[in-house]
Amino acid sequence: MSAERICTTAELETNKAFRVVLEKTAIVVVKDSTGAVHAIGDTCTHGDISLAEGFVEDEDIECWAHGSKFSLATGMPLNLPAYEPVPVFAVTVDADGVVYIDPHTTLAV
Ligand code: FES
């Protein structure tokens, strides 16, 4: 299956995490302060915690449990205790501002 329609960019609050589940894959969606929309795996690689419940700051999202931050662009952890990345999913925004995410396409970082 291909990308799924999620919402419009106008419906996304800047720097606020939004959780969606696409075909059993939990994804956290964030529109950053530049207006770019990111989609990364929602489950922290240190524990079974939803990153959507964490804190968005600049280009990162912080897990509330133990403080690991993940890059919204690359999925890479920026500090311990997490040391494995979360996946980054392909996001497409069309001319009308409609956001599509493909849960099957992860981007190489
Ligand atoms: S569960 Fe996320 S940093 Fe520990």
mmCIF file of N, CA and C and ligand atoms in Angstrom:
data_model
loop_
_atom_site.group_PDB
_atom_site.id
_atom_site.type_symbol
_atom_site.label_atom_id
_atom_site.label_comp_id
_atom_site.label_asym_id
_atom_site.label_seq_id
_atom_site.Cartn_x
_atom_site.Cartn_y
_atom_site.Cartn_z
ATOM 1 N N MET A 1 0.852 -1.183 0.000
ATOM 2 C CA MET A 1 0.000 0.000 0.000
ATOM 3 C C MET A 1 0.889 1.234 0.000
ATOM 4 N N SER A 2 0.385 2.310 -0.536
ATOM 5 C CA SER A 2 1.189 3.516 -0.675
ATOM 6 C C SER A 2 0.927 4.473 0.479
ATOM 7 N N ALA A 3 1.342 5.711 0.263
ATOM 8 C CA ALA A 3 1.215 6.713 1.311
ATOM 9 C C ALA A 3 -0.253 6.974 1.656
ATOM 10 N N GLU A 4 -0.477 7.283 2.922
ATOM 11 C CA GLU A 4 -1.840 7.550 3.385
ATOM 12 C C GLU A 4 -1.993 9.023 3.746
ATOM 13 N N ARG A 5 -3.164 9.555 3.443
ATOM 14 C CA ARG A 5 -3.481 10.929 3.802
ATOM 15 C C ARG A 5 -3.614 11.025 5.319
ATOM 16 N N ILE A 6 -2.925 11.993 5.920
ATOM 17 C CA ILE A 6 -2.932 12.132 7.371
ATOM 18 C C ILE A 6 -3.758 13.333 7.816
ATOM 19 N N CYS A 7 -3.465 14.476 7.259
ATOM 20 C CA CYS A 7 -4.103 15.721 7.673
ATOM 21 C C CYS A 7 -3.593 16.812 6.735
ATOM 22 N N THR A 8 -3.837 18.050 7.084
ATOM 23 C CA THR A 8 -3.213 19.145 6.336
ATOM 24 C C THR A 8 -2.185 19.804 7.245
ATOM 25 N N THR A 9 -1.263 20.539 6.640
ATOM 26 C CA THR A 9 -0.253 21.221 7.453
ATOM 27 C C THR A 9 -0.908 22.250 8.382
ATOM 28 N N ALA A 10 -2.018 22.824 7.943
ATOM 29 C CA ALA A 10 -2.713 23.809 8.779
ATOM 30 C C ALA A 10 -3.287 23.171 10.044
ATOM 31 N N GLU A 11 -3.557 21.878 9.980
ATOM 32 C CA GLU A 11 -4.117 21.181 11.151
ATOM 33 C C GLU A 11 -3.038 20.776 12.149
ATOM 34 N N LEU A 12 -1.777 20.847 11.754
ATOM 35 C CA LEU A 12 -0.684 20.477 12.649
ATOM 36 C C LEU A 12 -0.209 21.700 13.414
ATOM 37 N N GLU A 13 -0.204 21.587 14.720
ATOM 38 C CA GLU A 13 0.312 22.674 15.556
ATOM 39 C C GLU A 13 1.838 22.613 15.539
ATOM 40 N N THR A 14 2.471 23.732 15.375
ATOM 41 C CA THR A 14 3.930 23.770 15.297
ATOM 42 C C THR A 14 4.567 23.241 16.584
ATOM 43 N N ASN A 15 5.562 22.371 16.396
ATOM 44 C CA ASN A 15 6.336 21.800 17.504
ATOM 45 C C ASN A 15 5.485 21.006 18.495
ATOM 46 N N LYS A 16 4.371 20.464 18.008
ATOM 47 C CA LYS A 16 3.518 19.615 18.857
ATOM 48 C C LYS A 16 3.472 18.230 18.222
ATOM 49 N N ALA A 17 3.800 17.228 19.018
ATOM 50 C CA ALA A 17 3.829 15.865 18.503
ATOM 51 C C ALA A 17 2.412 15.319 18.348
ATOM 52 N N PHE A 18 2.236 14.540 17.295
ATOM 53 C CA PHE A 18 0.937 13.990 16.936
ATOM 54 C C PHE A 18 1.167 12.529 16.571
ATOM 55 N N ARG A 19 0.467 11.605 17.209
ATOM 56 C CA ARG A 19 0.692 10.175 16.994
ATOM 57 C C ARG A 19 -0.350 9.610 16.041
ATOM 58 N N VAL A 20 0.116 8.848 15.069
ATOM 59 C CA VAL A 20 -0.793 8.125 14.188
ATOM 60 C C VAL A 20 -0.323 6.674 14.117
ATOM 61 N N VAL A 21 -1.261 5.793 13.853
ATOM 62 C CA VAL A 21 -0.909 4.389 13.640
ATOM 63 C C VAL A 21 -1.360 4.015 12.234
ATOM 64 N N LEU A 22 -0.390 3.665 11.405
ATOM 65 C CA LEU A 22 -0.667 3.281 10.023
ATOM 66 C C LEU A 22 -0.272 1.835 9.843
ATOM 67 N N GLU A 23 -1.246 1.002 9.576
ATOM 68 C CA GLU A 23 -0.983 -0.426 9.368
ATOM 69 C C GLU A 23 -0.121 -1.009 10.492
ATOM 70 N N LYS A 24 -0.539 -0.733 11.715
ATOM 71 C CA LYS A 24 0.102 -1.254 12.930
ATOM 72 C C LYS A 24 1.465 -0.627 13.224
ATOM 73 N N THR A 25 1.839 0.394 12.479
ATOM 74 C CA THR A 25 3.090 1.096 12.747
ATOM 75 C C THR A 25 2.780 2.429 13.413
ATOM 76 N N ALA A 26 3.273 2.601 14.637
ATOM 77 C CA ALA A 26 3.050 3.855 15.354
ATOM 78 C C ALA A 26 4.085 4.879 14.898
ATOM 79 N N ILE A 27 3.595 6.033 14.522
ATOM 80 C CA ILE A 27 4.435 7.088 13.951
ATOM 81 C C ILE A 27 4.123 8.391 14.666
ATOM 82 N N VAL A 28 5.175 9.155 14.972
ATOM 83 C CA VAL A 28 4.963 10.484 15.541
ATOM 84 C C VAL A 28 5.222 11.509 14.438
ATOM 85 N N VAL A 29 4.285 12.421 14.304
ATOM 86 C CA VAL A 29 4.336 13.440 13.250
ATOM 87 C C VAL A 29 4.527 14.795 13.921
ATOM 88 N N VAL A 30 5.462 15.567 13.385
ATOM 89 C CA VAL A 30 5.743 16.897 13.951
ATOM 90 C C VAL A 30 5.953 17.890 12.814
ATOM 91 N N LYS A 31 5.297 19.039 12.925
ATOM 92 C CA LYS A 31 5.627 20.166 12.036
ATOM 93 C C LYS A 31 6.568 21.069 12.824
ATOM 94 N N ASP A 32 7.786 21.227 12.301
ATOM 95 C CA ASP A 32 8.753 22.020 13.057
ATOM 96 C C ASP A 32 8.565 23.516 12.807
ATOM 97 N N SER A 33 9.398 24.307 13.425
ATOM 98 C CA SER A 33 9.227 25.756 13.373
ATOM 99 C C SER A 33 9.492 26.342 11.990
ATOM 100 N N THR A 34 10.132 25.548 11.108
ATOM 101 C CA THR A 34 10.333 26.009 9.732
ATOM 102 C C THR A 34 9.145 25.640 8.844
ATOM 103 N N GLY A 35 8.227 24.845 9.382
ATOM 104 C CA GLY A 35 7.078 24.391 8.606
ATOM 105 C C GLY A 35 7.268 23.022 7.999
ATOM 106 N N ALA A 36 8.474 22.450 8.135
ATOM 107 C CA ALA A 36 8.732 21.106 7.612
ATOM 108 C C ALA A 36 8.011 20.065 8.470
ATOM 109 N N VAL A 37 7.479 19.046 7.818
ATOM 110 C CA VAL A 37 6.764 17.986 8.521
ATOM 111 C C VAL A 37 7.640 16.740 8.568
ATOM 112 N N HIS A 38 7.766 16.176 9.765
ATOM 113 C CA HIS A 38 8.598 14.999 9.975
ATOM 114 C C HIS A 38 7.731 13.844 10.471
ATOM 115 N N ALA A 39 8.151 12.634 10.130
ATOM 116 C CA ALA A 39 7.461 11.436 10.611
ATOM 117 C C ALA A 39 8.522 10.413 10.997
ATOM 118 N N ILE A 40 8.583 10.086 12.279
ATOM 119 C CA ILE A 40 9.563 9.108 12.747
ATOM 120 C C ILE A 40 8.844 8.075 13.616
ATOM 121 N N GLY A 41 9.514 6.970 13.861
ATOM 122 C CA GLY A 41 8.938 5.924 14.693
ATOM 123 C C GLY A 41 8.563 6.478 16.061
ATOM 124 N N ASP A 42 7.395 6.069 16.551
ATOM 125 C CA ASP A 42 6.890 6.650 17.796
ATOM 126 C C ASP A 42 7.455 5.983 19.043
ATOM 127 N N THR A 43 7.988 4.792 18.915
ATOM 128 C CA THR A 43 8.434 4.066 20.107
ATOM 129 C C THR A 43 9.912 4.321 20.367
ATOM 130 N N CYS A 44 10.202 4.842 21.537
ATOM 131 C CA CYS A 44 11.585 5.087 21.943
ATOM 132 C C CYS A 44 12.361 3.781 21.888
ATOM 133 N N THR A 45 13.598 3.845 21.424
ATOM 134 C CA THR A 45 14.403 2.627 21.309
ATOM 135 C C THR A 45 15.024 2.215 22.642
ATOM 136 N N HIS A 46 14.816 3.003 23.666
ATOM 137 C CA HIS A 46 15.307 2.610 24.994
ATOM 138 C C HIS A 46 14.246 1.856 25.783
ATOM 139 N N GLY A 47 12.979 2.128 25.512
ATOM 140 C CA GLY A 47 11.895 1.481 26.240
ATOM 141 C C GLY A 47 10.599 1.658 25.476
ATOM 142 N N ASP A 48 9.576 1.027 25.980
ATOM 143 C CA ASP A 48 8.297 1.043 25.278
ATOM 144 C C ASP A 48 7.517 2.308 25.652
ATOM 145 N N ILE A 49 8.053 3.438 25.199
ATOM 146 C CA ILE A 49 7.464 4.735 25.514
ATOM 147 C C ILE A 49 7.143 5.461 24.215
ATOM 148 N N SER A 50 5.974 6.082 24.179
ATOM 149 C CA SER A 50 5.582 6.849 22.992
ATOM 150 C C SER A 50 6.303 8.192 22.975
ATOM 151 N N LEU A 51 7.062 8.419 21.907
ATOM 152 C CA LEU A 51 7.759 9.709 21.795
ATOM 153 C C LEU A 51 6.769 10.854 21.620
ATOM 154 N N ALA A 52 5.573 10.565 21.148
ATOM 155 C CA ALA A 52 4.558 11.613 20.992
ATOM 156 C C ALA A 52 4.159 12.218 22.338
ATOM 157 N N GLU A 53 4.457 11.502 23.412
ATOM 158 C CA GLU A 53 4.167 12.018 24.750
ATOM 159 C C GLU A 53 5.324 12.865 25.283
ATOM 160 N N GLY A 54 6.363 12.982 24.480
ATOM 161 C CA GLY A 54 7.546 13.722 24.908
ATOM 162 C C GLY A 54 7.471 15.186 24.518
ATOM 163 N N PHE A 55 8.646 15.771 24.402
ATOM 164 C CA PHE A 55 8.738 17.212 24.213
ATOM 165 C C PHE A 55 9.479 17.530 22.914
ATOM 166 N N VAL A 56 8.899 18.405 22.124
ATOM 167 C CA VAL A 56 9.549 18.830 20.883
ATOM 168 C C VAL A 56 10.310 20.118 21.160
ATOM 169 N N GLU A 57 11.555 20.111 20.716
ATOM 170 C CA GLU A 57 12.393 21.303 20.888
ATOM 171 C C GLU A 57 13.253 21.451 19.650
ATOM 172 N N ASP A 58 13.054 22.545 18.947
ATOM 173 C CA ASP A 58 13.785 22.780 17.702
ATOM 174 C C ASP A 58 13.597 21.598 16.748
ATOM 175 N N GLU A 59 14.676 20.884 16.436
ATOM 176 C CA GLU A 59 14.608 19.794 15.455
ATOM 177 C C GLU A 59 14.611 18.428 16.133
ATOM 178 N N ASP A 60 14.361 18.395 17.422
ATOM 179 C CA ASP A 60 14.462 17.151 18.174
ATOM 180 C C ASP A 60 13.176 16.873 18.944
ATOM 181 N N ILE A 61 13.033 15.592 19.331
ATOM 182 C CA ILE A 61 11.950 15.234 20.239
ATOM 183 C C ILE A 61 12.571 14.455 21.394
ATOM 184 N N GLU A 62 12.165 14.778 22.604
ATOM 185 C CA GLU A 62 12.765 14.185 23.801
ATOM 186 C C GLU A 62 11.798 13.209 24.450
ATOM 187 N N CYS A 63 12.292 12.019 24.728
ATOM 188 C CA CYS A 63 11.505 11.019 25.451
ATOM 189 C C CYS A 63 11.361 11.471 26.902
ATOM 190 N N TRP A 64 10.133 11.449 27.396
ATOM 191 C CA TRP A 64 9.895 11.958 28.754
ATOM 192 C C TRP A 64 10.442 11.017 29.831
ATOM 193 N N ALA A 65 10.648 9.750 29.469
ATOM 194 C CA ALA A 65 10.996 8.773 30.503
ATOM 195 C C ALA A 65 12.410 8.965 31.050
ATOM 196 N N HIS A 66 13.403 9.020 30.149
ATOM 197 C CA HIS A 66 14.796 9.120 30.613
ATOM 198 C C HIS A 66 15.586 10.176 29.862
ATOM 199 N N GLY A 67 14.910 10.954 29.043
ATOM 200 C CA GLY A 67 15.545 12.133 28.475
ATOM 201 C C GLY A 67 16.311 11.987 27.180
ATOM 202 N N SER A 68 16.268 10.820 26.547
ATOM 203 C CA SER A 68 16.951 10.735 25.254
ATOM 204 C C SER A 68 16.230 11.609 24.231
ATOM 205 N N LYS A 69 17.032 12.314 23.435
ATOM 206 C CA LYS A 69 16.480 13.130 22.369
ATOM 207 C C LYS A 69 16.777 12.445 21.039
ATOM 208 N N PHE A 70 15.820 12.555 20.125
ATOM 209 C CA PHE A 70 15.970 11.984 18.787
ATOM 210 C C PHE A 70 15.818 13.092 17.765
ATOM 211 N N SER A 71 16.662 13.042 16.743
ATOM 212 C CA SER A 71 16.557 13.991 15.640
ATOM 213 C C SER A 71 15.290 13.701 14.842
ATOM 214 N N LEU A 72 14.494 14.726 14.590
ATOM 215 C CA LEU A 72 13.298 14.542 13.766
ATOM 216 C C LEU A 72 13.678 14.289 12.317
ATOM 217 N N ALA A 73 14.846 14.751 11.908
ATOM 218 C CA ALA A 73 15.275 14.600 10.520
ATOM 219 C C ALA A 73 15.882 13.233 10.240
ATOM 220 N N THR A 74 16.648 12.717 11.205
ATOM 221 C CA THR A 74 17.392 11.482 10.949
ATOM 222 C C THR A 74 16.949 10.307 11.810
ATOM 223 N N GLY A 75 16.217 10.562 12.878
ATOM 224 C CA GLY A 75 15.822 9.499 13.790
ATOM 225 C C GLY A 75 16.924 9.082 14.747
ATOM 226 N N MET A 76 18.096 9.698 14.623
ATOM 227 C CA MET A 76 19.231 9.298 15.458
ATOM 228 C C MET A 76 19.073 9.816 16.877
ATOM 229 N N PRO A 77 19.449 8.985 17.863
ATOM 230 C CA PRO A 77 19.455 9.477 19.242
ATOM 231 C C PRO A 77 20.623 10.446 19.419
ATOM 232 N N LEU A 78 20.390 11.480 20.175
ATOM 233 C CA LEU A 78 21.409 12.514 20.353
ATOM 234 C C LEU A 78 22.091 12.419 21.707
ATOM 235 N N ASN A 79 21.546 11.597 22.580
ATOM 236 C CA ASN A 79 22.160 11.395 23.886
ATOM 237 C C ASN A 79 21.666 10.074 24.470
ATOM 238 N N LEU A 80 22.388 9.565 25.413
ATOM 239 C CA LEU A 80 22.017 8.326 26.104
ATOM 240 C C LEU A 80 20.811 8.604 27.005
ATOM 241 N N PRO A 81 20.083 7.570 27.421
ATOM 242 C CA PRO A 81 20.435 6.150 27.331
ATOM 243 C C PRO A 81 20.080 5.478 26.003
ATOM 244 N N ALA A 82 19.248 6.049 25.170
ATOM 245 C CA ALA A 82 18.954 5.408 23.882
ATOM 246 C C ALA A 82 20.191 5.492 22.990
ATOM 247 N N TYR A 83 20.481 4.438 22.266
ATOM 248 C CA TYR A 83 21.629 4.474 21.352
ATOM 249 C C TYR A 83 21.289 3.930 19.970
ATOM 250 N N GLU A 84 20.053 3.505 19.770
ATOM 251 C CA GLU A 84 19.644 3.043 18.449
ATOM 252 C C GLU A 84 18.633 4.028 17.867
ATOM 253 N N PRO A 85 18.686 4.248 16.551
ATOM 254 C CA PRO A 85 17.769 5.211 15.939
ATOM 255 C C PRO A 85 16.349 4.668 15.825
ATOM 256 N N VAL A 86 15.410 5.582 15.676
ATOM 257 C CA VAL A 86 14.052 5.212 15.288
ATOM 258 C C VAL A 86 13.960 5.412 13.766
ATOM 259 N N PRO A 87 13.043 4.701 13.109
ATOM 260 C CA PRO A 87 12.935 4.866 11.658
ATOM 261 C C PRO A 87 12.376 6.236 11.279
ATOM 262 N N VAL A 88 12.746 6.670 10.095
ATOM 263 C CA VAL A 88 12.226 7.922 9.527
ATOM 264 C C VAL A 88 11.370 7.556 8.321
ATOM 265 N N PHE A 89 10.155 8.051 8.285
ATOM 266 C CA PHE A 89 9.222 7.685 7.219
ATOM 267 C C PHE A 89 9.104 8.804 6.191
ATOM 268 N N ALA A 90 8.806 8.384 4.964
ATOM 269 C CA ALA A 90 8.655 9.337 3.861
ATOM 270 C C ALA A 90 7.392 10.172 4.059
ATOM 271 N N VAL A 91 7.567 11.482 3.979
ATOM 272 C CA VAL A 91 6.456 12.435 4.094
ATOM 273 C C VAL A 91 6.348 13.196 2.775
ATOM 274 N N THR A 92 5.135 13.317 2.305
ATOM 275 C CA THR A 92 4.874 14.120 1.113
ATOM 276 C C THR A 92 3.805 15.146 1.463
ATOM 277 N N VAL A 93 4.040 16.380 1.059
ATOM 278 C CA VAL A 93 3.037 17.429 1.241
ATOM 279 C C VAL A 93 2.681 17.942 -0.152
ATOM 280 N N ASP A 94 1.393 17.855 -0.526
ATOM 281 C CA ASP A 94 1.022 18.287 -1.875
ATOM 282 C C ASP A 94 0.777 19.801 -1.919
ATOM 283 N N ALA A 95 0.424 20.288 -3.076
ATOM 284 C CA ALA A 95 0.275 21.731 -3.286
ATOM 285 C C ALA A 95 -0.837 22.336 -2.425
ATOM 286 N N ASP A 96 -1.759 21.498 -1.978
ATOM 287 C CA ASP A 96 -2.850 21.981 -1.123
ATOM 288 C C ASP A 96 -2.513 21.861 0.365
ATOM 289 N N GLY A 97 -1.285 21.421 0.661
ATOM 290 C CA GLY A 97 -0.883 21.289 2.054
ATOM 291 C C GLY A 97 -1.345 19.995 2.706
ATOM 292 N N VAL A 98 -1.771 19.037 1.910
ATOM 293 C CA VAL A 98 -2.196 17.750 2.465
ATOM 294 C C VAL A 98 -0.958 16.888 2.710
ATOM 295 N N VAL A 99 -0.892 16.319 3.907
ATOM 296 C CA VAL A 99 0.265 15.534 4.326
ATOM 297 C C VAL A 99 -0.013 14.045 4.119
ATOM 298 N N TYR A 100 0.916 13.377 3.439
ATOM 299 C CA TYR A 100 0.831 11.933 3.220
ATOM 300 C C TYR A 100 2.068 11.288 3.837
ATOM 301 N N ILE A 101 1.856 10.152 4.465
ATOM 302 C CA ILE A 101 2.976 9.398 5.039
ATOM 303 C C ILE A 101 2.900 7.966 4.539
ATOM 304 N N ASP A 102 4.055 7.445 4.154
ATOM 305 C CA ASP A 102 4.143 6.064 3.696
ATOM 306 C C ASP A 102 4.777 5.229 4.809
ATOM 307 N N PRO A 103 3.978 4.381 5.483
ATOM 308 C CA PRO A 103 4.529 3.597 6.599
ATOM 309 C C PRO A 103 5.468 2.489 6.142
ATOM 310 N N HIS A 104 5.540 2.267 4.823
ATOM 311 C CA HIS A 104 6.405 1.209 4.301
ATOM 312 C C HIS A 104 7.738 1.735 3.797
ATOM 313 N N THR A 105 7.843 3.033 3.702
ATOM 314 C CA THR A 105 9.073 3.611 3.151
ATOM 315 C C THR A 105 9.832 4.342 4.237
ATOM 316 N N THR A 106 10.935 3.758 4.653
ATOM 317 C CA THR A 106 11.798 4.430 5.613
ATOM 318 C C THR A 106 12.985 4.999 4.859
ATOM 319 N N LEU A 107 13.421 6.142 5.314
ATOM 320 C CA LEU A 107 14.494 6.848 4.639
ATOM 321 C C LEU A 107 15.832 6.445 5.223
ATOM 322 N N ALA A 108 16.798 6.233 4.361
ATOM 323 C CA ALA A 108 18.149 5.961 4.823
ATOM 324 C C ALA A 108 18.743 7.251 5.368
ATOM 325 N N VAL A 109 19.449 7.142 6.467
ATOM 326 C CA VAL A 109 20.059 8.341 7.057
ATOM 327 C C VAL A 109 21.564 8.192 7.076
HETATM 328 S S1 FES B 1 12.355 4.938 27.499
HETATM 329 FE FE1 FES B 1 12.935 6.642 26.253
HETATM 330 S S2 FES B 1 14.827 7.277 27.104
HETATM 331 FE FE2 FES B 1 14.274 5.600 28.322
#
